[in-house]
Short mmCIF file of C-alpha atoms in Angstrom, two decimals:
data_model
loop_
_atom_site.label_atom_id
_atom_site.label_comp_id
_atom_site.label_asym_id
_atom_site.label_seq_id
_atom_site.Cartn_x
_atom_site.Cartn_y
_atom_site.Cartn_z
CA ASP A 1 -49.59 66.86 49.39
CA LEU A 2 -53.27 66.01 49.90
CA ILE A 3 -52.53 62.28 49.79
CA LYS A 4 -49.63 62.69 52.22
CA LYS A 5 -51.85 64.55 54.70
CA GLY A 6 -54.50 61.82 54.42
CA LEU A 7 -51.95 59.08 55.07
CA GLU A 8 -50.55 60.99 58.04
CA LYS A 9 -54.05 61.53 59.46
CA TYR A 10 -54.54 57.75 59.63
CA GLU A 11 -50.95 57.15 60.78
CA LEU A 12 -50.02 55.36 57.55
CA PRO A 13 -46.43 55.40 56.29
CA THR A 14 -45.53 58.14 53.83
CA GLU A 15 -41.81 57.53 53.29
CA LEU A 16 -42.31 55.79 49.94
CA LEU A 17 -44.94 58.18 48.61
CA PHE A 18 -42.38 59.77 46.30
CA ASN A 19 -42.41 56.50 44.32
CA ALA A 20 -46.15 56.66 43.66
CA GLY A 21 -45.68 57.59 40.01
CA THR A 22 -43.05 54.92 39.42
CA LYS A 23 -42.81 51.20 39.92
CA PHE A 24 -43.11 51.43 43.72
CA VAL A 25 -43.10 47.76 44.58
CA GLU A 26 -39.57 46.93 43.62
CA GLU A 27 -37.72 44.60 45.92
CA GLU A 28 -35.03 47.13 46.75
CA ASN A 29 -37.60 49.63 48.07
CA ILE A 30 -38.97 47.40 50.85
CA ASN A 31 -36.59 46.11 53.53
CA HIS A 32 -39.08 44.51 55.93
CA VAL A 33 -40.83 41.14 55.97
CA PHE A 34 -43.93 40.48 58.12
CA VAL A 35 -44.35 36.87 59.29
CA TYR A 36 -47.27 35.42 61.23
CA GLY A 37 -46.76 31.66 61.47
CA THR A 38 -44.09 28.99 61.32
CA THR A 39 -41.34 31.48 60.36
CA GLN A 40 -41.64 33.45 63.62
CA ARG A 41 -38.94 33.18 66.29
CA GLY A 42 -39.18 29.86 68.13
CA GLN A 43 -41.17 28.21 65.33
CA ARG A 44 -40.00 25.31 63.16
CA GLU A 45 -39.26 27.28 59.97
CA ASN A 46 -37.65 30.34 61.58
CA ARG A 47 -34.20 29.44 60.19
CA ILE A 48 -35.22 30.67 56.74
CA MET A 49 -35.56 34.22 58.06
CA ASN A 50 -31.77 34.24 58.56
CA THR A 51 -30.80 32.90 55.13
CA PRO A 52 -28.73 34.09 53.38
CA LYS A 53 -28.56 37.39 55.34
CA LYS A 54 -29.46 37.81 58.99
CA PRO A 55 -31.90 40.62 59.77
CA LYS A 56 -30.63 43.65 61.63
CA GLY A 57 -33.69 43.50 63.88
CA VAL A 58 -36.96 41.76 64.67
CA GLU A 59 -40.00 43.44 66.25
CA LYS A 60 -43.41 42.23 67.31
CA ALA A 61 -45.91 43.67 64.86
CA LYS A 62 -49.45 43.39 63.54
CA CYS A 63 -51.35 43.91 60.33
CA LYS A 64 -54.97 43.93 59.22
CA GLY A 65 -56.26 40.64 57.84
CA THR A 66 -57.84 37.31 58.71
CA LEU A 67 -55.69 34.42 59.93
CA TYR A 68 -56.60 30.81 59.17
CA ASP A 69 -55.45 27.41 60.42
CA LEU A 70 -54.49 25.40 57.34
CA GLY A 71 -53.27 22.34 59.26
CA ASN A 72 -49.50 22.50 59.69
CA PHE A 73 -49.27 26.25 59.13
CA PRO A 74 -51.47 29.36 59.00
CA GLY A 75 -52.59 31.49 56.09
CA LEU A 76 -53.35 35.21 55.95
CA THR A 77 -56.02 36.81 53.78
CA PRO A 78 -57.15 40.44 53.51
CA GLY A 79 -59.52 41.42 56.31
CA ASP A 80 -60.24 43.95 59.02
CA LYS A 81 -59.02 42.16 62.18
CA TRP A 82 -55.57 42.50 63.69
CA VAL A 83 -53.18 39.64 62.96
CA LYS A 84 -50.14 39.39 65.25
CA GLY A 85 -46.69 38.42 64.08
CA GLU A 86 -43.20 39.79 63.68
CA VAL A 87 -41.50 42.13 61.26
CA TYR A 88 -37.96 41.31 60.19
CA ILE A 89 -35.89 44.38 59.38
CA TYR A 90 -33.10 43.93 56.83
CA ASP A 91 -30.47 46.20 55.36
CA LYS A 92 -30.90 47.16 51.75
CA GLY A 93 -30.05 44.40 49.34
CA MET A 94 -32.28 41.66 50.70
CA THR A 95 -33.22 40.33 47.26
CA ASP A 96 -31.50 36.99 47.98
CA ASN A 97 -33.56 36.60 51.16
CA LEU A 98 -36.75 37.23 49.21
CA LYS A 99 -35.74 34.66 46.57
CA GLU A 100 -35.14 32.12 49.35
CA LEU A 101 -38.50 32.89 50.97
CA ASP A 102 -40.28 32.74 47.61
CA SER A 103 -38.74 29.34 46.88
CA ILE A 104 -39.97 27.92 50.19
CA ILE A 105 -43.21 29.78 50.98
CA GLY A 106 -44.48 30.72 47.53
CA ASN A 107 -43.13 27.80 45.56
CA GLU A 108 -46.40 26.07 44.66
CA GLY A 109 -48.66 29.08 44.29
CA THR A 110 -50.32 28.59 47.68
CA PHE A 111 -49.05 31.99 48.82
CA GLN A 112 -48.26 35.21 47.03
CA ARG A 113 -45.85 37.87 48.23
CA VAL A 114 -47.43 41.32 48.56
CA VAL A 115 -46.65 44.63 50.27
CA MET A 116 -48.77 45.41 53.33
CA GLN A 117 -48.88 48.07 55.98
CA VAL A 118 -47.83 46.74 59.40
CA LYS A 119 -47.59 48.39 62.81
CA ILE A 120 -44.74 47.86 65.24
CA ALA A 121 -46.25 46.73 68.57
CA SER A 122 -43.87 48.66 70.84
CA SER A 123 -44.11 52.05 69.11
CA GLY A 124 -47.24 51.91 66.94
CA LYS A 125 -45.07 53.05 64.00
CA ALA A 126 -46.54 52.05 60.64
CA LEU A 127 -44.33 50.77 57.84
CA TRP A 128 -44.52 48.83 54.59
CA ALA A 129 -43.44 45.19 54.62
CA TRP A 130 -43.49 42.16 52.39
CA ALA A 131 -45.94 39.48 53.56
CA TYR A 132 -47.22 36.22 52.14
CA LEU A 133 -50.99 36.09 51.57
CA LEU A 134 -52.90 32.90 50.98
CA SER A 135 -53.74 32.76 47.27
CA GLU A 136 -57.42 33.08 46.44
CA GLY A 137 -59.19 29.72 46.28
CA GLU A 138 -56.54 27.84 48.28
CA TYR A 139 -57.69 25.64 51.19
CA GLU A 140 -61.30 26.88 50.78
CA GLU A 141 -62.75 23.59 52.07
CA SER A 142 -60.54 23.17 55.13
CA LYS A 143 -59.37 26.56 56.40
CA LYS A 144 -60.51 27.47 59.92
CA PRO A 145 -60.42 31.09 61.14
CA ILE A 146 -58.18 31.85 64.12
CA ALA A 147 -60.24 34.31 66.16
CA THR A 148 -57.29 35.73 68.11
CA GLY A 149 -55.28 36.45 64.95
CA ASP A 150 -52.26 34.99 66.76
CA TRP A 151 -50.80 31.67 65.52
CA ILE A 152 -48.51 31.10 68.51
CA HIS A 153 -51.26 31.83 71.06
CA TYR A 154 -53.56 29.54 69.09
CA LEU A 155 -51.02 26.68 69.26
CA VAL A 156 -50.42 27.20 72.99
CA LYS A 157 -54.14 27.03 73.65
CA GLY A 158 -54.41 23.71 71.83
CA ARG A 159 -55.88 25.12 68.61
CA ARG A 160 -58.93 26.57 70.32
#
């Protein structure tokens, strides 16, 4: 109860707290995917967000982190700035979608799939979502921080 009150105080999601003593991060417990780069609507890799199942909804969202320009795509690392993106909302049973995403995004170890707290832009509602973080040590020499935390805005402004 104390933990639940603390989460609620900071507007963090509590709906999966009952799983705290079990293996919480099982694929069937999380039905959202947060994307922040080339898989967003209108971007070149967006098609993979609809394979094999289409989401039941997509919302603008944000999470805490640091966004980097890695050349042809961005990378997200833990941090304390807001990173803008979208959250894809699926029905239960999205394991095949996650396998597809893992095979494309996480296939060479550059990214790792983790669970993060995200906030829906329109409502401020917090929820848990899968996201792909840049693996530690990847692109260390060449990554450039994106100050706005917004990949699409960054591209529109000519990577400035």
